[in-house]
CSV table of C-alpha atoms in Angstrom, one decimal:
chain,number,residue,atom,x,y,z
C,1234,MET,CA,-0.9,-24.2,34.1
C,1235,ALA,CA,-2.9,-22.6,31.3
C,1236,ARG,CA,-0.9,-21.2,28.4
C,1237,GLY,CA,-2.1,-17.6,29.1
C,1238,LEU,CA,-0.9,-17.9,32.7
C,1239,ARG,CA,2.5,-19.5,32.0
C,1240,PRO,CA,5.2,-17.1,33.3
C,1241,HIS,CA,7.9,-15.8,31.0
C,1242,ARG,CA,11.3,-17.4,31.7
C,1243,HIS,CA,12.7,-13.9,32.5
C,1244,ASP,CA,10.0,-13.4,35.1
C,1245,VAL,CA,11.0,-16.8,36.6
C,1246,TYR,CA,14.6,-15.6,36.8
C,1247,ILE,CA,13.5,-12.4,38.5
C,1248,ALA,CA,11.3,-14.2,41.0
C,1249,VAL,CA,14.0,-16.8,41.9
C,1250,SER,CA,16.7,-14.1,42.2
C,1251,GLY,CA,14.6,-11.9,44.4
C,1252,LEU,CA,13.6,-14.8,46.7
C,1253,LEU,CA,17.1,-16.1,47.0
C,1254,GLY,CA,18.5,-12.6,47.5
C,1255,GLY,CA,16.0,-11.9,50.2
C,1256,LEU,CA,16.6,-15.1,52.0
C,1257,ALA,CA,20.3,-14.4,51.9
C,1258,LEU,CA,19.8,-11.0,53.5
C,1259,ILE,CA,17.6,-12.5,56.2
C,1260,GLY,CA,20.2,-15.1,56.9
C,1261,ALA,CA,22.8,-12.4,57.2
C,1262,GLY,CA,20.6,-10.4,59.6
C,1263,LEU,CA,20.3,-7.4,57.2
C,1264,TYR,CA,16.9,-5.7,57.4
C,1265,THR,CA,15.6,-2.3,56.4
C,1266,ARG,CA,14.3,-1.4,59.8
C,1267,THR,CA,15.7,-1.8,63.3
C,1268,GLY,CA,14.6,-1.0,66.8
C,1269,HIS,CA,11.9,-3.7,67.2
C,1270,HIS,CA,11.9,-5.5,70.5
C,1271,PRO,CA,13.6,-8.9,70.2
C,1272,ALA,CA,10.6,-10.6,71.8
C,1273,SER,CA,8.2,-9.3,69.3
C,1274,VAL,CA,6.7,-12.0,67.0
C,1275,LEU,CA,7.1,-9.6,64.0
C,1276,ASP,CA,10.8,-9.5,64.7
C,1277,ARG,CA,11.3,-13.1,63.8
C,1278,GLY,CA,12.7,-14.1,60.5
C,1279,TRP,CA,9.7,-16.0,59.2
C,1280,ALA,CA,7.6,-12.8,59.6
C,1281,VAL,CA,9.9,-11.1,57.1
C,1282,ALA,CA,10.1,-14.2,54.8
C,1283,VAL,CA,6.3,-14.4,54.3
C,1284,PRO,CA,5.9,-11.0,52.4
C,1285,LEU,CA,9.1,-11.8,50.6
C,1286,LEU,CA,7.7,-15.2,49.4
C,1287,VAL,CA,4.4,-13.6,48.3
C,1288,THR,CA,6.1,-10.8,46.4
C,1289,ALA,CA,8.4,-13.3,44.7
C,1290,GLY,CA,5.3,-15.3,43.6
C,1291,CYS,CA,3.8,-12.1,42.3
C,1292,GLU,CA,6.8,-11.6,40.1
C,1293,LEU,CA,5.9,-14.7,38.2
C,1294,LEU,CA,2.7,-12.9,37.0
C,1295,ARG,CA,4.3,-9.5,36.2
C,1296,ARG,CA,3.7,-9.9,32.5
C,1297,THR,CA,0.7,-12.2,32.3
C,1298,ARG,CA,-1.4,-10.7,35.1
C,1299,PRO,CA,0.3,-7.4,36.0
C,1300,GLY,CA,-2.8,-5.8,37.7
C,1301,PRO,CA,-3.6,-8.6,40.2
C,1302,ALA,CA,0.2,-9.1,40.8
C,1303,LEU,CA,0.5,-5.4,41.8
C,1304,LEU,CA,-2.6,-5.6,44.1
C,1305,VAL,CA,-1.2,-8.7,45.9
C,1306,GLY,CA,2.2,-7.2,46.0
C,1307,THR,CA,0.8,-4.1,47.6
C,1308,ALA,CA,-0.8,-6.2,50.3
C,1309,ALA,CA,2.5,-8.1,50.9
C,1310,LEU,CA,4.4,-4.7,51.2
C,1311,ALA,CA,1.8,-3.6,53.8
C,1312,ALA,CA,2.3,-6.8,55.7
C,1313,ASP,CA,6.1,-6.2,55.5
C,1314,LEU,CA,5.8,-2.8,57.2
C,1315,PRO,CA,5.3,-4.0,60.8
C,1316,THR,CA,8.3,-6.4,60.5
C,1317,ARG,CA,12.0,-5.6,60.3
C,1318,GLY,CA,11.6,-5.3,56.6
C,1319,SER,CA,13.3,-6.8,53.6
C,1320,LEU,CA,15.1,-4.8,51.0
C,1321,ALA,CA,14.4,-7.6,48.4
C,1322,THR,CA,10.6,-7.3,49.1
C,1323,LEU,CA,10.8,-3.5,48.5
C,1324,VAL,CA,12.8,-3.8,45.3
C,1325,MET,CA,10.5,-6.5,43.8
C,1326,PHE,CA,7.5,-4.3,44.6
C,1327,THR,CA,9.0,-1.4,42.6
C,1328,ASP,CA,9.4,-3.9,39.7
C,1329,LEU,CA,5.7,-4.9,40.1
C,1330,VAL,CA,4.7,-1.2,39.8
C,1331,TYR,CA,7.0,-0.8,36.7
C,1332,ALA,CA,5.6,-4.0,35.1
C,1333,ALA,CA,1.9,-3.0,35.8
C,1334,VAL,CA,2.5,0.2,33.8
C,1335,LEU,CA,4.5,-1.4,31.0
C,1336,TYR,CA,2.4,-4.6,30.5
C,1337,GLY,CA,-1.0,-3.7,31.9
C,1338,PRO,CA,-4.0,-2.4,30.0
C,1339,PRO,CA,-3.8,1.2,28.7
C,1340,ALA,CA,-6.3,2.5,31.3
C,1341,SER,CA,-4.3,1.0,34.2
C,1342,ALA,CA,-1.0,2.3,32.7
C,1343,ARG,CA,-2.5,5.9,32.7
C,1344,ARG,CA,-4.0,5.6,36.2
C,1345,ILE,CA,-1.0,4.2,38.1
C,1346,PRO,CA,1.4,7.1,37.6
C,1347,TRP,CA,-1.4,9.5,38.8
C,1348,ILE,CA,-2.1,7.4,41.8
C,1349,THR,CA,1.5,7.1,42.8
C,1350,GLY,CA,2.0,10.8,42.2
C,1351,LEU,CA,-0.9,11.6,44.5
C,1352,LEU,CA,0.5,9.2,47.2
C,1353,THR,CA,3.9,10.9,46.9
C,1354,VAL,CA,2.3,14.3,47.5
C,1355,LEU,CA,0.3,13.0,50.5
C,1356,GLY,CA,3.4,11.2,51.8
C,1357,THR,CA,5.3,14.5,51.7
C,1358,VAL,CA,2.6,16.9,53.0
C,1359,VAL,CA,1.0,14.8,55.8
C,1360,PRO,CA,4.2,13.9,57.7
C,1361,LEU,CA,5.5,17.4,57.3
C,1362,VAL,CA,2.3,18.8,58.8
C,1363,VAL,CA,2.2,16.2,61.6
C,1364,ARG,CA,5.8,16.3,62.6
C,1365,ARG,CA,6.8,19.8,61.5
C,1366,THR,CA,10.4,18.7,60.9
C,1367,PRO,CA,12.4,18.7,57.7
C,1368,GLN,CA,13.2,15.0,58.2
C,1369,ALA,CA,9.5,14.3,57.6
C,1370,LEU,CA,10.2,15.0,53.9
C,1371,LEU,CA,12.2,11.8,53.7
C,1372,PHE,CA,9.0,9.8,53.9
C,1373,GLY,CA,7.7,11.4,50.7
C,1374,VAL,CA,11.0,10.7,49.0
C,1375,GLY,CA,10.7,7.1,50.0
C,1376,VAL,CA,7.2,6.9,48.6
C,1377,ALA,CA,8.3,8.5,45.4
C,1378,LEU,CA,11.2,6.0,45.0
C,1379,VAL,CA,9.0,3.0,45.6
C,1380,GLY,CA,5.9,4.1,43.6
C,1381,LEU,CA,6.3,7.2,41.4
C,1382,VAL,CA,9.7,6.6,39.9
C,1383,PRO,CA,9.1,3.0,38.7
C,1384,ALA,CA,5.6,4.0,37.4
C,1385,ALA,CA,7.0,7.0,35.5
C,1386,THR,CA,9.8,4.8,34.1
C,1387,GLY,CA,7.3,2.2,33.0
C,1388,TRP,CA,5.2,4.9,31.3
C,1389,VAL,CA,8.2,6.3,29.4
C,1390,VAL,CA,9.3,2.8,28.3
C,1391,ARG,CA,5.7,2.0,27.2
C,1392,ASN,CA,5.4,5.1,25.1
C,1393,HIS,CA,8.7,4.3,23.4
C,1394,ARG,CA,7.5,0.8,22.8
C,1395,ASP,CA,4.2,1.9,21.4
C,1396,THR,CA,5.9,4.4,19.2
C,1397,ALA,CA,8.2,1.8,17.9
C,1398,VAL,CA,5.3,-0.5,17.1
C,1399,ALA,CA,3.4,2.2,15.4
C,1400,GLU,CA,6.5,3.2,13.3
C,1401,ARG,CA,7.0,-0.5,12.3
C,1402,LEU,CA,3.4,-0.8,11.3
C,1403,ARG,CA,3.6,2.4,9.3
C,1404,ALA,CA,6.7,1.2,7.6
C,1405,GLU,CA,5.0,-2.1,6.7
C,1406,GLN,CA,2.0,-0.2,5.4
C,1407,THR,CA,4.3,2.0,3.4
C,1408,ALA,CA,6.1,-1.0,2.0
C,1409,LEU,CA,2.8,-2.6,1.2
C,1410,LEU,CA,1.5,0.5,-0.6
C,1411,ALA,CA,4.8,0.7,-2.5
C,1412,ASP,CA,4.4,-2.9,-3.6
C,1413,MET,CA,0.8,-2.2,-4.7
C,1414,ASP,CA,1.9,0.9,-6.6
C,1415,ARG,CA,4.7,-1.1,-8.3
C,1416,ALA,CA,2.2,-3.8,-9.2
C,1417,GLN,CA,-0.3,-1.3,-10.6
C,1418,ALA,CA,2.5,0.4,-12.5
C,1419,VAL,CA,3.5,-2.9,-14.1
C,1420,VAL,CA,-0.1,-3.7,-15.0
C,1421,ALA,CA,-0.7,-0.3,-16.4
C,1422,GLU,CA,2.6,-0.5,-18.4
C,1423,ARG,CA,1.7,-3.9,-19.7
C,1424,ALA,CA,-1.8,-2.6,-20.8
C,1425,ARG,CA,-0.1,0.4,-22.5
C,1426,VAL,CA,2.3,-1.8,-24.4
C,1427,ALA,CA,-0.5,-4.2,-25.3
C,1428,ARG,CA,-2.6,-1.2,-26.7
C,1429,GLU,CA,0.4,0.1,-28.7
C,1430,LEU,CA,1.3,-3.3,-30.1
C,1431,HIS,CA,-2.3,-4.1,-31.1
C,1432,ASP,CA,-2.8,-0.7,-32.7
C,1433,MET,CA,0.5,-0.8,-34.6
C,1434,ILE,CA,0.3,-4.4,-35.9
C,1435,ALA,CA,-3.4,-5.3,-36.1
C,1436,ASN,CA,-4.1,-3.1,-39.1
C,1437,HIS,CA,-1.3,-4.6,-41.2
C,1438,LEU,CA,-2.0,-8.2,-40.1
C,1439,SER,CA,-5.7,-7.8,-40.9
C,1440,ALA,CA,-4.8,-6.6,-44.4
C,1441,VAL,CA,-2.5,-9.5,-44.8
C,1442,ALA,CA,-5.2,-12.0,-43.7
C,1443,ILE,CA,-7.9,-10.5,-45.9
C,1444,HIS,CA,-5.8,-10.3,-49.1
C,1445,SER,CA,-4.2,-13.7,-48.6
C,1446,THR,CA,-7.6,-15.2,-48.3
C,1447,ALA,CA,-8.7,-13.4,-51.4
C,1448,ALA,CA,-5.6,-14.6,-53.3
C,1449,LEU,CA,-6.3,-18.2,-52.3
C,1450,SER,CA,-10.0,-18.1,-53.2
C,1451,LEU,CA,-9.6,-16.5,-56.6
C,1452,ASP,CA,-7.8,-18.3,-59.5
C,1453,ASP,CA,-6.6,-15.0,-61.2
C,1454,PRO,CA,-2.9,-14.3,-61.6
C,1455,GLU,CA,-3.4,-10.5,-61.7
C,1456,THR,CA,-5.6,-10.5,-58.6
C,1457,SER,CA,-3.1,-12.7,-56.8
C,1458,ARG,CA,-0.3,-10.4,-57.8
C,1459,GLN,CA,-2.1,-7.4,-56.5
C,1460,ALA,CA,-2.9,-9.2,-53.2
C,1461,LEU,CA,0.7,-10.3,-52.8
C,1462,THR,CA,1.8,-6.7,-53.4
C,1463,VAL,CA,-0.5,-5.5,-50.6
C,1464,ILE,CA,0.6,-8.3,-48.4
C,1465,ARG,CA,4.2,-7.5,-48.8
C,1466,GLU,CA,3.7,-3.8,-48.2
C,1467,ASN,CA,1.8,-4.4,-45.0
C,1468,SER,CA,4.2,-7.1,-43.8
C,1469,VAL,CA,7.2,-4.7,-44.3
C,1470,GLU,CA,5.5,-1.8,-42.6
C,1471,GLY,CA,4.3,-4.1,-39.7
C,1472,LEU,CA,7.8,-5.4,-39.2
C,1473,ALA,CA,9.2,-1.9,-39.2
C,1474,GLN,CA,6.8,-0.7,-36.6
C,1475,MET,CA,7.4,-3.8,-34.5
C,1476,ARG,CA,11.1,-3.2,-34.6
C,1477,ARG,CA,10.6,0.4,-33.5
C,1478,LEU,CA,8.4,-0.7,-30.6
C,1479,ILE,CA,11.0,-3.3,-29.6
C,1480,GLY,CA,13.7,-0.7,-29.8
C,1481,ILE,CA,11.8,1.6,-27.5
C,1482,LEU,CA,11.2,-1.2,-25.0
C,1483,ARG,CA,14.9,-2.0,-25.0
C,1484,ASP,CA,16.3,1.5,-24.9
C,1485,SER,CA,16.0,3.4,-21.6
C,1486,GLY,CA,16.5,6.8,-23.3
C,1487,ASP,CA,13.9,9.0,-24.8
C,1488,GLU,CA,15.6,9.9,-28.1
C,1489,ARG,CA,13.8,7.1,-29.9
C,1490,SER,CA,10.3,7.8,-28.5
C,1491,PRO,CA,9.1,10.0,-31.3
C,1492,ALA,CA,9.5,7.2,-33.7
C,1493,ALA,CA,6.6,5.4,-32.1
C,1494,ALA,CA,4.5,8.4,-31.3
C,1495,PRO,CA,2.5,9.2,-34.5
C,1496,THR,CA,0.8,12.6,-35.0
C,1497,LEU,CA,-2.4,13.7,-36.6
C,1498,ASP,CA,-0.3,14.9,-39.6
C,1499,GLY,CA,0.0,11.2,-40.4
C,1500,LEU,CA,-3.7,10.7,-40.9
C,1501,GLN,CA,-3.4,11.3,-44.6
C,1502,ALA,CA,-0.8,8.6,-45.0
C,1503,LEU,CA,-3.0,6.3,-42.8
C,1504,ALA,CA,-5.9,7.0,-45.1
C,1505,GLU,CA,-3.8,6.3,-48.2
C,1506,THR,CA,-2.7,3.0,-46.7
C,1507,ALA,CA,-6.4,2.1,-46.0
C,1508,ARG,CA,-7.3,2.9,-49.6
C,1509,GLY,CA,-4.5,0.7,-50.7
C,1510,ASN,CA,-6.0,-2.1,-48.7
C,1511,GLY,CA,-9.3,-1.7,-50.5
C,1512,LEU,CA,-11.3,0.9,-48.3
C,1513,GLN,CA,-13.0,4.0,-49.7
C,1514,VAL,CA,-11.8,6.5,-47.1
C,1515,THR,CA,-12.9,10.2,-46.9
C,1516,LEU,CA,-10.8,12.2,-44.4
C,1517,ASP,CA,-12.0,15.5,-42.9
C,1518,ALA,CA,-9.4,16.7,-40.3
C,1519,ARG,CA,-9.9,20.1,-38.8
C,1520,HIS,CA,-8.2,19.7,-35.5
C,1521,GLY,CA,-5.5,22.4,-35.4
C,1522,LYS,CA,-2.8,22.1,-32.7
C,1523,VAL,CA,-3.6,19.7,-29.9
C,1524,PRO,CA,-1.6,18.2,-27.0
C,1525,ALA,CA,0.7,15.3,-27.8
C,1526,SER,CA,-1.3,12.8,-25.6
C,1527,VAL,CA,-4.6,13.7,-27.3
C,1528,GLU,CA,-2.9,13.6,-30.7
C,1529,LEU,CA,-1.6,10.0,-30.1
C,1530,ALA,CA,-5.0,8.8,-28.7
C,1531,ALA,CA,-6.9,10.3,-31.7
C,1532,TYR,CA,-4.5,8.8,-34.2
C,1533,ARG,CA,-4.7,5.3,-32.6
C,1534,ILE,CA,-8.6,5.5,-32.4
C,1535,VAL,CA,-8.7,6.4,-36.1
C,1536,GLN,CA,-6.2,3.7,-37.0
C,1537,GLU,CA,-8.1,1.0,-35.0
C,1538,SER,CA,-11.5,2.1,-36.5
C,1539,LEU,CA,-10.0,1.8,-40.0
C,1540,THR,CA,-8.7,-1.7,-39.1
C,1541,ASN,CA,-12.2,-2.7,-37.9
C,1542,ALA,CA,-13.7,-1.3,-41.0
C,1543,LEU,CA,-11.2,-3.4,-43.1
C,1544,LYS,CA,-12.1,-6.5,-41.2
C,1545,HIS,CA,-15.9,-6.2,-40.7
C,1546,ALA,CA,-17.4,-3.3,-42.7
C,1547,ALA,CA,-19.7,-3.9,-45.7
C,1548,PRO,CA,-18.7,-2.3,-49.0
C,1549,GLY,CA,-19.1,1.4,-49.1
C,1550,ARG,CA,-17.5,4.7,-48.0
C,1551,VAL,CA,-15.7,5.1,-44.7
C,1552,THR,CA,-15.8,8.7,-43.3
C,1553,VAL,CA,-13.2,10.0,-40.8
C,1554,ALA,CA,-13.9,13.4,-39.3
C,1555,LEU,CA,-11.9,15.3,-36.6
C,1556,ALA,CA,-13.0,18.7,-35.2
C,1557,ARG,CA,-12.4,20.8,-32.1
C,1558,ARG,CA,-15.5,21.7,-30.1
C,1559,ALA,CA,-15.9,23.2,-26.6
C,1560,GLY,CA,-12.3,22.5,-25.4
C,1561,ALA,CA,-12.3,18.9,-26.8
C,1562,LEU,CA,-11.3,17.0,-29.9
C,1563,GLU,CA,-14.1,15.0,-31.4
C,1564,VAL,CA,-13.3,12.0,-33.4
C,1565,ARG,CA,-15.9,10.3,-35.6
C,1566,VAL,CA,-15.4,7.3,-37.9
C,1567,SER,CA,-18.4,5.9,-39.8
C,1568,SER,CA,-18.4,2.8,-42.0
C,1569,PRO,CA,-21.2,0.7,-43.7
C,1570,TYR,CA,-22.7,-1.8,-41.3
C,1571,GLY,CA,-24.1,-5.0,-42.6
C,1572,HIS,CA,-23.3,-8.3,-44.3
C,1573,ARG,CA,-20.2,-8.5,-46.4
C,1574,ASP,CA,-19.6,-11.2,-49.1
C,1575,GLY,CA,-15.8,-11.0,-49.1
C,1576,PRO,CA,-13.3,-12.6,-46.7
C,1577,ARG,CA,-13.4,-11.5,-43.1
C,1578,ALA,CA,-10.5,-11.4,-40.6
C,1579,PRO,CA,-11.2,-12.7,-37.1
C,1580,GLY,CA,-11.6,-10.2,-34.3
C,1581,SER,CA,-11.4,-10.5,-30.5
C,1582,GLY,CA,-12.8,-7.2,-29.4
C,1583,ALA,CA,-9.5,-6.0,-28.1
C,1584,GLY,CA,-9.6,-3.0,-30.4
C,1585,LEU,CA,-12.8,-1.6,-28.9
C,1586,VAL,CA,-11.3,-2.1,-25.4
C,1587,GLY,CA,-8.1,-0.3,-26.3
C,1588,MET,CA,-10.0,2.7,-27.8
C,1589,ARG,CA,-12.2,3.0,-24.8
C,1590,GLU,CA,-9.2,2.8,-22.5
C,1591,ARG,CA,-7.4,5.6,-24.4
C,1592,ALA,CA,-10.4,7.9,-24.1
C,1593,ALA,CA,-10.8,7.1,-20.4
C,1594,LEU,CA,-7.1,7.8,-19.6
C,1595,LEU,CA,-7.6,11.3,-20.9
C,1596,GLY,CA,-10.9,11.8,-19.1
C,1597,GLY,CA,-12.9,11.6,-22.3
C,1598,ALA,CA,-15.9,9.7,-23.6
C,1599,PHE,CA,-16.1,6.8,-26.1
C,1600,ALA,CA,-19.0,5.1,-27.8
C,1601,ALA,CA,-19.2,2.6,-30.7
C,1602,GLY,CA,-22.2,0.9,-32.2
C,1603,PRO,CA,-24.6,0.6,-35.2
C,1604,GLU,CA,-26.7,3.6,-36.2
C,1605,GLY,CA,-29.1,2.1,-38.7
C,1606,ALA,CA,-26.9,0.9,-41.7
C,1607,VAL,CA,-23.8,2.7,-40.4
C,1608,TRP,CA,-21.3,1.6,-37.7
C,1609,THR,CA,-20.1,4.7,-35.9
C,1610,VAL,CA,-17.1,5.2,-33.6
C,1611,ARG,CA,-17.3,8.4,-31.5
C,1612,ALA,CA,-14.7,9.7,-29.1
C,1613,THR,CA,-14.5,13.0,-27.2
C,1614,LEU,CA,-11.0,13.8,-26.0
C,1615,PRO,CA,-10.6,16.8,-23.6
C,1616,LEU,CA,-7.7,19.2,-24.7
C,1617,GLY,CA,-6.8,20.1,-21.1
C,1618,ASP,CA,-4.7,23.3,-20.6
C,1619,GLY,CA,-4.5,24.5,-24.1
C,1620,GLU,CA,-1.2,23.6,-25.6
C,1621,GLY,CA,-0.1,21.3,-22.7
C,1622,ASP,CA,-1.2,17.8,-22.0
C,1623,PRO,CA,-4.4,17.2,-20.2
C,1624,ALA,CA,-4.0,16.9,-16.5
């Protein structure tokens, strides 16, 4: 037998139980109808057993082929009507109606209750009109018990099953979305930590690399002393900022967060540090009060721009300008662009990526590139709702 037609083991149990029960009733002489003439062919036991056997065979297909099983079962029930009748045949037919609604296609599941309901109405009205006696209503009750009740029961069970399946799928989708949200949150947090770590440490490490290279290349004790002084200052400051970042990552509270959230008031100190590293920095900051998120992003963009100027810029003046225009804070850092003779620190381009990400997170714009003999970094950071953070 093909795999799709193989009956479920529970259906086999139902079919065997129904067949054996029906045969036991026939053997005991128990029928649903009496009054037939003993000489009638249809009064013989085998006449009742044939519909019983066919209906039991249909039970084997109640899940795999519920529609054809119901049609054949209906024919078997019609063949059982002229006989003495078997209660087992009647009960198994009600199960076929129930299974056709529960396991059949959606269209059949919707049609069968309506059909059985219509048959119940006809089975009630027609006998009542013909016989004009209250007992005629019992025929409609029998039709309802055989057809409408199992069909309605199957419809209710099917609705509950479909609802349970839909709820399970919805729960699985919700869990999947939650997992995706958690994964995206982890990725976003890792990117944020990477940006903070790069912006906090890259400037000091670049200064250390450049001055150590200069100290090694020049055989001048005074120059080496100055370079070692700069190296020590940047190393100590870099270690301090690293410790602050590690402390924030380990501490679940917010009381230490301000230590790693620099403000624009620190731009002057940042410029002084850059001057100590050998840059000629001019600072023009006319920003006023801005939201904390914009303040942090602007500070980090200036910090990274000065780091890039220290690593790559040609000798000359570096200009840092901040100004509020049209509801946004504009940041502009310009440095000489061209060949430099001194030592250079290696770069991977992560700084430009980080600056672009900071501007994008605030809904702003970022651009960096040469303009003639000048390398210019430009960022426009929306201020949002005035004093609050941008939406």
